[in-house]
PDB file of C-alpha atoms in Angstrom:
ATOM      1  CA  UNK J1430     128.474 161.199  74.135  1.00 66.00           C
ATOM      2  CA  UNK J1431     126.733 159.213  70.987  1.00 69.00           C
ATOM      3  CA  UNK J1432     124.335 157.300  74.164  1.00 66.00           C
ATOM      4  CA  UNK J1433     123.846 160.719  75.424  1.00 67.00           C
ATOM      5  CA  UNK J1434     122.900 161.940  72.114  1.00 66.00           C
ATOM      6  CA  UNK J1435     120.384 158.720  71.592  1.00 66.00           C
ATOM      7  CA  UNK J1436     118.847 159.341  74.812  1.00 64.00           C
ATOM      8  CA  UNK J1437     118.139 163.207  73.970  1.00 60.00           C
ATOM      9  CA  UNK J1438     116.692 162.587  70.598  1.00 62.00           C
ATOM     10  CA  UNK J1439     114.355 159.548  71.976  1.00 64.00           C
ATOM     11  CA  UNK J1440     115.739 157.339  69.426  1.00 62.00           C
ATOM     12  CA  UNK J1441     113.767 153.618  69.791  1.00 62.00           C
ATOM     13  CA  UNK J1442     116.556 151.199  72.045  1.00 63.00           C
ATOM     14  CA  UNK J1443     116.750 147.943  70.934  1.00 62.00           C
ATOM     15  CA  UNK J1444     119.244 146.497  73.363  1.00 63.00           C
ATOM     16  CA  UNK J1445     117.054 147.941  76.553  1.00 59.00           C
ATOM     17  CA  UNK J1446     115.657 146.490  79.254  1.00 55.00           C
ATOM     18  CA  UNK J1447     113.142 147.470  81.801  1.00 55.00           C
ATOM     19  CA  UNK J1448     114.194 149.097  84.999  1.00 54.00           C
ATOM     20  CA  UNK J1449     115.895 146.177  86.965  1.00 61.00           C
ATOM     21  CA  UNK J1450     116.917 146.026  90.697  1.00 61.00           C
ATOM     22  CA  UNK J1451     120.210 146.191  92.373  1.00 63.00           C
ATOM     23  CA  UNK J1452     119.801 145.145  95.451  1.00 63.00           C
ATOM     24  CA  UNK J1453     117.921 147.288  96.766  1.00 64.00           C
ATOM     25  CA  UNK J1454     118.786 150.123  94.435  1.00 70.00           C
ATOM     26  CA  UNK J1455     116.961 150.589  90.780  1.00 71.00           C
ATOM     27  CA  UNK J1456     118.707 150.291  87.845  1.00 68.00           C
ATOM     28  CA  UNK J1457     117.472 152.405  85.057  1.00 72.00           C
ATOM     29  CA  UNK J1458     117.179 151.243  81.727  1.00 72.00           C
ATOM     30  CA  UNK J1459     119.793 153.661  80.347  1.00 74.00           C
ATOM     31  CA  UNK J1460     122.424 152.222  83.159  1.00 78.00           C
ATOM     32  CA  UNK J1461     121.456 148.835  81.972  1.00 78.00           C
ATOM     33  CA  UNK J1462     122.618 150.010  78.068  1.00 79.00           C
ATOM     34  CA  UNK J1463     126.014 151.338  79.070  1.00 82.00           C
ATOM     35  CA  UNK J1464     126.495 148.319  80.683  1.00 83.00           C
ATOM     36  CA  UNK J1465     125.404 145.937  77.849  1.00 82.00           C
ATOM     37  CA  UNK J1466     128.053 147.901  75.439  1.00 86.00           C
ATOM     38  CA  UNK J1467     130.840 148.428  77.811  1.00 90.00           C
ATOM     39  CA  UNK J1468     130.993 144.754  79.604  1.00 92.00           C
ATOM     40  CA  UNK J1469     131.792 143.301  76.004  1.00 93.00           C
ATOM     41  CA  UNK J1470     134.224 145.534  74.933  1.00 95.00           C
ATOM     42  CA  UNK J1471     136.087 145.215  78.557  1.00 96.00           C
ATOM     43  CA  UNK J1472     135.819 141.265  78.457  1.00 97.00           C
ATOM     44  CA  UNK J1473     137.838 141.873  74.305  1.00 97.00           C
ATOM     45  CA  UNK J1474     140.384 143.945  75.718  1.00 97.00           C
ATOM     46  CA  UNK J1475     140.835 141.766  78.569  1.00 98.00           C
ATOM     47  CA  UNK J1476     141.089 138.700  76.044  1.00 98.00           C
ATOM     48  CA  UNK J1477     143.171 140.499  73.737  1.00 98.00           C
ATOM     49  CA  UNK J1478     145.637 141.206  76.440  1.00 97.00           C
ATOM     50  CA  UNK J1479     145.848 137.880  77.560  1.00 98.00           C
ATOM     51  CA  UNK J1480     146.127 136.564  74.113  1.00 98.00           C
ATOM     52  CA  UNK J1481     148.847 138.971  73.430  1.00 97.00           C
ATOM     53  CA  UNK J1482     150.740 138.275  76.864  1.00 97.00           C
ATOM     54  CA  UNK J1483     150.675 134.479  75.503  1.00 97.00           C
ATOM     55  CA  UNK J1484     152.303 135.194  72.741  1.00 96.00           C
ATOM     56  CA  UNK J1485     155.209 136.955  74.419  1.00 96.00           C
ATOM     57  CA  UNK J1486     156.187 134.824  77.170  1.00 95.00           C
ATOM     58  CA  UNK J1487     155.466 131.524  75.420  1.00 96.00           C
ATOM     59  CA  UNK J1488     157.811 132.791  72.143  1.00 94.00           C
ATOM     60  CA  UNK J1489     160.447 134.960  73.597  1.00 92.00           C
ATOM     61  CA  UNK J1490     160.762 136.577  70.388  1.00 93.00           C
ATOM     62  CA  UNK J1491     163.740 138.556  70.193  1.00 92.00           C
ATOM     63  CA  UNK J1492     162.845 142.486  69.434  1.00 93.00           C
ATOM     64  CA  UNK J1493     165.077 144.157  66.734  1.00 93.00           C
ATOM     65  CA  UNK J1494     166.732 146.963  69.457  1.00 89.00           C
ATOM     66  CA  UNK J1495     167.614 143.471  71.051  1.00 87.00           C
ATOM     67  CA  UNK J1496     171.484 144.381  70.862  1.00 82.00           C
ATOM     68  CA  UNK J1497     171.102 147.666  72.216  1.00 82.00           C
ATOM     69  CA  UNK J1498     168.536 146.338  75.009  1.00 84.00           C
ATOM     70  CA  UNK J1499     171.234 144.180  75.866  1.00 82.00           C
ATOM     71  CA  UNK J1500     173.918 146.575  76.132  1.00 75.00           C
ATOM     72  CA  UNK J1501     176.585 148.667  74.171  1.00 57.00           C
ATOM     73  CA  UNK J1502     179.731 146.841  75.360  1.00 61.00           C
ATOM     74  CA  UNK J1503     178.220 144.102  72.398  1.00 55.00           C
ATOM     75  CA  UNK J1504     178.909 146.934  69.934  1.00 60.00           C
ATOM     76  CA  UNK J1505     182.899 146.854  71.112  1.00 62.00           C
ATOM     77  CA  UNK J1506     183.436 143.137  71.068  1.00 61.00           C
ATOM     78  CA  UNK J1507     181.806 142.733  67.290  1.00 62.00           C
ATOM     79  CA  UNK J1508     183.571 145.642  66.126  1.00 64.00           C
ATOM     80  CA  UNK J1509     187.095 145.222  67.925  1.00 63.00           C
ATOM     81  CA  UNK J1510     189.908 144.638  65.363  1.00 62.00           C
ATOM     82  CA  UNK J1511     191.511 141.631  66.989  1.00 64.00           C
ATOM     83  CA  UNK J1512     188.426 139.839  66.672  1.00 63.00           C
ATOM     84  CA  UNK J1513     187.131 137.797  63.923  1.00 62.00           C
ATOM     85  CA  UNK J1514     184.786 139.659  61.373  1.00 64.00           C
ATOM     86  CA  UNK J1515     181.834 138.868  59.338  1.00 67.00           C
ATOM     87  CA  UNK J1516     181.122 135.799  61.862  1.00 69.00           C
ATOM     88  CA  UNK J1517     177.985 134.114  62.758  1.00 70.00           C
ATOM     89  CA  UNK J1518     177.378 134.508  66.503  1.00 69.00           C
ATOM     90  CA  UNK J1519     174.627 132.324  67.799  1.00 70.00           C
ATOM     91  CA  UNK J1520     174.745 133.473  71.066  1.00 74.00           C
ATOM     92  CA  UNK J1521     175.524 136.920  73.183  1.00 76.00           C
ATOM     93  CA  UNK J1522     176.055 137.362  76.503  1.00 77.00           C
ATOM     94  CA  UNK J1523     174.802 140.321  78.241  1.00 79.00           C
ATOM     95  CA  UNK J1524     176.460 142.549  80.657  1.00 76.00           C
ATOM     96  CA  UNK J1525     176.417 141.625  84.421  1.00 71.00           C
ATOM     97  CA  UNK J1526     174.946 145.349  84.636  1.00 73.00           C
ATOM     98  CA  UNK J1527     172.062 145.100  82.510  1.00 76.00           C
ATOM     99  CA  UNK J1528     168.768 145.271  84.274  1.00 85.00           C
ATOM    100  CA  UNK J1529     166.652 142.345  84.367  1.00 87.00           C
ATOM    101  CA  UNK J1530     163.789 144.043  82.993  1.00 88.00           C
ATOM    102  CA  UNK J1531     165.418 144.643  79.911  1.00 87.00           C
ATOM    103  CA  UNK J1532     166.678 141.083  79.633  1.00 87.00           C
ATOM    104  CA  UNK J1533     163.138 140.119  79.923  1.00 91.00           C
ATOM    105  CA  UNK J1534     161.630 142.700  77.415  1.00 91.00           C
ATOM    106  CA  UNK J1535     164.221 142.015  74.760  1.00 91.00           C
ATOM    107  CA  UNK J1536     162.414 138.955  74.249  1.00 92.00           C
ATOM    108  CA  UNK J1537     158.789 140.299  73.834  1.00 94.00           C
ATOM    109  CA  UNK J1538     158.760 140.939  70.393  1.00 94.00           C
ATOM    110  CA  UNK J1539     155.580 138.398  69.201  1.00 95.00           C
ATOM    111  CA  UNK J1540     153.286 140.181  69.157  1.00 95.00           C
ATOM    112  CA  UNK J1541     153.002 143.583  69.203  1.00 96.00           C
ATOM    113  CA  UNK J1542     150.392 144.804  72.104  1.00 96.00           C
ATOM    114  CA  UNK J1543     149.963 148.063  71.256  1.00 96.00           C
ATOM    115  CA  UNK J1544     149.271 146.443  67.730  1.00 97.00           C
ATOM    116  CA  UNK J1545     146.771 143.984  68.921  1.00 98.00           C
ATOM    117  CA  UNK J1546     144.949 146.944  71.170  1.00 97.00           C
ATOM    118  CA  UNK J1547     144.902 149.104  68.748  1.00 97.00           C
ATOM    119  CA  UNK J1548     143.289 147.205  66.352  1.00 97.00           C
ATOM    120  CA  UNK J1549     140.663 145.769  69.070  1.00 98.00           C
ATOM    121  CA  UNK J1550     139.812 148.937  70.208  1.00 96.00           C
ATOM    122  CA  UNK J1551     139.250 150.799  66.823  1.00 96.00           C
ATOM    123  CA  UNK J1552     137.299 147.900  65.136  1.00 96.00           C
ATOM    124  CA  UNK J1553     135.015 147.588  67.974  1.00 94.00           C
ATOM    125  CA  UNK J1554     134.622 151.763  67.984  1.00 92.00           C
ATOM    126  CA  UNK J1555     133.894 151.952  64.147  1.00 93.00           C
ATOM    127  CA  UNK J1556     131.331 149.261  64.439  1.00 92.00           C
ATOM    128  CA  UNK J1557     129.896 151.253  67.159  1.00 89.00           C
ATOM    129  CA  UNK J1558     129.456 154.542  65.224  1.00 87.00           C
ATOM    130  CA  UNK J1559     128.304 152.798  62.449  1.00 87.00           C
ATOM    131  CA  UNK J1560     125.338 151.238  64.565  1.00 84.00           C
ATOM    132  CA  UNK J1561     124.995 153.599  66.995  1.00 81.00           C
ATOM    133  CA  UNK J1562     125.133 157.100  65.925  1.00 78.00           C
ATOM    134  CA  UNK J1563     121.809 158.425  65.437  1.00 67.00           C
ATOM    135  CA  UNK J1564     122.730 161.347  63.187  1.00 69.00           C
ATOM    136  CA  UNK J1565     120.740 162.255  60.313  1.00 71.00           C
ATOM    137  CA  UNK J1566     121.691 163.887  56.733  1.00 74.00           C
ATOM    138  CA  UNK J1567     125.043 163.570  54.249  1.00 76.00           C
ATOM    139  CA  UNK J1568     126.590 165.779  55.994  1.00 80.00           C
ATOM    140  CA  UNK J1569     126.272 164.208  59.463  1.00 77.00           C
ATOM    141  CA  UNK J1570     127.033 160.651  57.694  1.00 84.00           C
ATOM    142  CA  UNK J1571     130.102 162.142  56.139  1.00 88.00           C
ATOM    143  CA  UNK J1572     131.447 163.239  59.356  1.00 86.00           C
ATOM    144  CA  UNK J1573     130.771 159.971  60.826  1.00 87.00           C
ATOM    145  CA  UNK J1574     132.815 158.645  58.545  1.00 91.00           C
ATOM    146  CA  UNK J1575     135.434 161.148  58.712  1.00 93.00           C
ATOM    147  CA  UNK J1576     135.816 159.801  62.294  1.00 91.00           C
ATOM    148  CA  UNK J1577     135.561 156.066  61.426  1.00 94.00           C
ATOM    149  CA  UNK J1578     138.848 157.015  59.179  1.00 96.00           C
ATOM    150  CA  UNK J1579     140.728 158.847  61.675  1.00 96.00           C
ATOM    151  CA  UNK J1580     140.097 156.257  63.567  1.00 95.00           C
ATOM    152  CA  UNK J1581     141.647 153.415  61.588  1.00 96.00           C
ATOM    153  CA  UNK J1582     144.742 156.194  60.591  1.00 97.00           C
ATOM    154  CA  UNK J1583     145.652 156.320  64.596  1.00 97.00           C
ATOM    155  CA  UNK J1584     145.610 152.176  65.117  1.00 97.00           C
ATOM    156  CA  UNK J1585     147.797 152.351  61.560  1.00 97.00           C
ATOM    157  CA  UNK J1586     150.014 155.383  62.607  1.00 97.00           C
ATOM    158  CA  UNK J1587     150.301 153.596  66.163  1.00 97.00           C
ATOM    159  CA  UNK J1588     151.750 149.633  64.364  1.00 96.00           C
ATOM    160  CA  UNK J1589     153.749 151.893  61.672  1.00 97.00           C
ATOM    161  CA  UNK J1590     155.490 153.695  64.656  1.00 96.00           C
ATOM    162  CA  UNK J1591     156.563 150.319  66.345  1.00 96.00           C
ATOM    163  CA  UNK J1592     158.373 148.976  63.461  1.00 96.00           C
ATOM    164  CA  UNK J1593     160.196 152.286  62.831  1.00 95.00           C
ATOM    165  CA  UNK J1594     161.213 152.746  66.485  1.00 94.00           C
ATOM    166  CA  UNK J1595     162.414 149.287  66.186  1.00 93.00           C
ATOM    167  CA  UNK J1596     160.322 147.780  68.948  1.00 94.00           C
ATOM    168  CA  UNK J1597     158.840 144.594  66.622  1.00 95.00           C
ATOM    169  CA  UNK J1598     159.394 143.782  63.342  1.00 96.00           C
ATOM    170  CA  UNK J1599     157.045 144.307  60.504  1.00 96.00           C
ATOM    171  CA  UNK J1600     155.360 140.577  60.925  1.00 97.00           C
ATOM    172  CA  UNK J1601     154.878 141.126  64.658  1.00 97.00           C
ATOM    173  CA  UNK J1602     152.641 144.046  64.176  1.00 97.00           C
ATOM    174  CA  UNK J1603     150.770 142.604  61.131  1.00 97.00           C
ATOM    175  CA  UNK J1604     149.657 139.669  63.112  1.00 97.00           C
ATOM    176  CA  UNK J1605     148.955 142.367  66.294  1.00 97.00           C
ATOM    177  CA  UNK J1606     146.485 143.799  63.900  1.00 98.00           C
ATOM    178  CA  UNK J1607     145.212 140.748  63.026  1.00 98.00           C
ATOM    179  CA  UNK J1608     144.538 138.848  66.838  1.00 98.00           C
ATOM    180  CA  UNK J1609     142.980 142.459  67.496  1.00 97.00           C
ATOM    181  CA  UNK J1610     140.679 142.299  64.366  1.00 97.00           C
ATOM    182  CA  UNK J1611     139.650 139.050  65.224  1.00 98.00           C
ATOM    183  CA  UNK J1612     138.887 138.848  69.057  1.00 98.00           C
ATOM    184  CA  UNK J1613     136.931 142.823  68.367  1.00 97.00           C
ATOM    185  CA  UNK J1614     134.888 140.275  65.620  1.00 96.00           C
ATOM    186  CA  UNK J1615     133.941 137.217  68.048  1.00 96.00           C
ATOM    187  CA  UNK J1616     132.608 139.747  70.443  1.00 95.00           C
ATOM    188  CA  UNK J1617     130.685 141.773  68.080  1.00 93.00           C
ATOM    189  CA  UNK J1618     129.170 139.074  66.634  1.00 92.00           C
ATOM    190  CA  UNK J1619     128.563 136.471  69.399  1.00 92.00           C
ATOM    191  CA  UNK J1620     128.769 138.943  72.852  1.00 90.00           C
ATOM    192  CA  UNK J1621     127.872 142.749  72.179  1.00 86.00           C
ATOM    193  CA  UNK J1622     123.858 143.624  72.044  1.00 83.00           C
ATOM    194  CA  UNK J1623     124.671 145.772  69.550  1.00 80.00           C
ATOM    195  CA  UNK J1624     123.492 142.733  66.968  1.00 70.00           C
ATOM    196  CA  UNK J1625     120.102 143.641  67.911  1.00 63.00           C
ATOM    197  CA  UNK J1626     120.666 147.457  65.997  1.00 60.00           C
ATOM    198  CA  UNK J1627     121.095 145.220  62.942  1.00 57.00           C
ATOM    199  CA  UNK J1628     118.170 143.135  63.306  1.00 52.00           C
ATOM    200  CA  UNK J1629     116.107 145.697  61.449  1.00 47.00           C
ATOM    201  CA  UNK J1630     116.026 149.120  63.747  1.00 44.00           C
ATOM    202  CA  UNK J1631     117.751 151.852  62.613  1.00 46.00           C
ATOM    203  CA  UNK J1632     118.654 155.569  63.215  1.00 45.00           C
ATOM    204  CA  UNK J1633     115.672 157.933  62.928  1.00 45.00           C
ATOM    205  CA  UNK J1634     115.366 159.548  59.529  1.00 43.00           C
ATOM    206  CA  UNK J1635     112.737 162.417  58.445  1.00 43.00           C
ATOM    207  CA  UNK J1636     109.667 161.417  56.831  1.00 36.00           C
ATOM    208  CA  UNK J1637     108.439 164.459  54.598  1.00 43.00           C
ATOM    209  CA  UNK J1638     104.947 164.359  52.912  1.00 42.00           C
ATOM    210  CA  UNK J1639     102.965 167.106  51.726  1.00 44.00           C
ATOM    211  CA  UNK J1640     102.329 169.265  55.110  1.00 46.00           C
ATOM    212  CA  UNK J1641     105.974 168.907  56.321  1.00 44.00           C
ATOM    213  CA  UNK J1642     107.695 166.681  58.162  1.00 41.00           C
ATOM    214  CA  UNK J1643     104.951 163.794  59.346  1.00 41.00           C
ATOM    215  CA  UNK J1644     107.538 161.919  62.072  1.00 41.00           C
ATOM    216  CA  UNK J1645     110.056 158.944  62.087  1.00 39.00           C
ATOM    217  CA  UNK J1646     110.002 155.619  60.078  1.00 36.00           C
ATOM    218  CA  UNK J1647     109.507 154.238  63.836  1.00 35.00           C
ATOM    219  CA  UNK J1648     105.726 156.137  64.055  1.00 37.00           C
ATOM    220  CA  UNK J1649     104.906 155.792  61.214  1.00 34.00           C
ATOM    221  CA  UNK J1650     105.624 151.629  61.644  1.00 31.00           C
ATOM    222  CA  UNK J1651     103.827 152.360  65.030  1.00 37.00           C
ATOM    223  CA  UNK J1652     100.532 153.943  63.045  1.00 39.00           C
ATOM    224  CA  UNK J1653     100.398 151.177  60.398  1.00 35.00           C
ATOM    225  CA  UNK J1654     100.546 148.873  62.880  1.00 37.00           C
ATOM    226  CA  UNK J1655      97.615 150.193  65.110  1.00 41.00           C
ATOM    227  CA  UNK J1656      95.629 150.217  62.249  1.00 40.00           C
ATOM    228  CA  UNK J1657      96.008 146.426  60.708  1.00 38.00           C
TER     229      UNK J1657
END
């Protein structure tokens, strides 16, 4: 929607490129965009993931639910009166008819992936409505922002609800957020074109003189620059 909105209001592209050639077919300039933006955000999440994966197999953190993962017959043996109370058991053993999928999730707690996603994915999409929006006016900015908020409330809602549903604890999610902040970070700053918006070209904003509105910063930089 925001590239559709850029291309409709003829707003100056830094990141474009001329018309290139696939093959035989032509690749317009606009294609060319979409794929500059999207490519680097795919290759974070991708990274991200894999990052995150990492961390789960090569731990084997042990989730919080872990007990009930493993199975309620546990709950019997630790609460059965012939058994010894308030003892430290250092290991459990699992009923024969526990799936192996739980077996293997139980022990997925570090990190949190729907931590580390969520936090990719909505520091990589504020940046991009901060550079990228080409709306004009306080009101427009304030909405903008409105939606940069939202935004961050949904990745924070989405780590809060994985500590209360007792999927990770409150560390695991914490440094989710934190692999997800800093992979959506390296690829902003060293992979996505979007560097170039911030190299000086911005949205279009009104230029008012005496007769009216008299263009964009853009012709106006165009006019004083035919002239010197």
């Amino acid at each position: 929607v925001v590239e559709v909105v850029r291309v409709l209001s003829r707003v100056p592209e830094p990141i474009s490129g001329r018309d290139g050639n696939l093959f035989s077919w032509r690749v317009p300039a606009t294609l060319q965009v979409l794929y500059g933006l999207l490519a680097p955000f795919l290759f974070g999440a991708a990274v991200t993931r894999l990052l995150t994966v990492v961390g789960k197999y090569g731990v084997g953190k042990l989730r919080p639910n872990f007990l009930t993962r493993c199975g309620y017959e546990v709950f019997t043996e630790f609460c059965s009166q012939d058994k010894p109370q308030n003892v430290y058991r250092s290991w459990i053993v699992c009923p024969t008819t526990t799936a192996v999928e739980q077996l293997v999730d139980m022990r997925l707690g570090f990190v949190s992936g729907h931590a580390s996603l969520a936090a990719y994915a909505m520091t990589y999409t504020v940046v991009y409505l901060q550079v990228r929006v080409p709306w004009k006016g306080s009101g427009a900015t304030a909405l903008r922002s409105a939606l940069q908020v939202l935004l961050v409330a949904f990745a924070w809602y989405i780590g809060l609800s994985r500590v209360s549903d007792f999927e990770h604890f409150w560390v695991d999610v914490l440094l989710g957020f934190a692999l997800g902040c800093l992979v959506a970070v390296f690829v902003l700053v060293y992979l996505s074109p979007m560097k170039k918006d911030c190299a000086g070209v911005h949205p279009p904003v009104e230029l008012h003189g005496e007769n009216g509105v008299q263009g964009t910063p853009y012709s106006a930089f165009s006019t004083a620059a035919s002239t010197m």
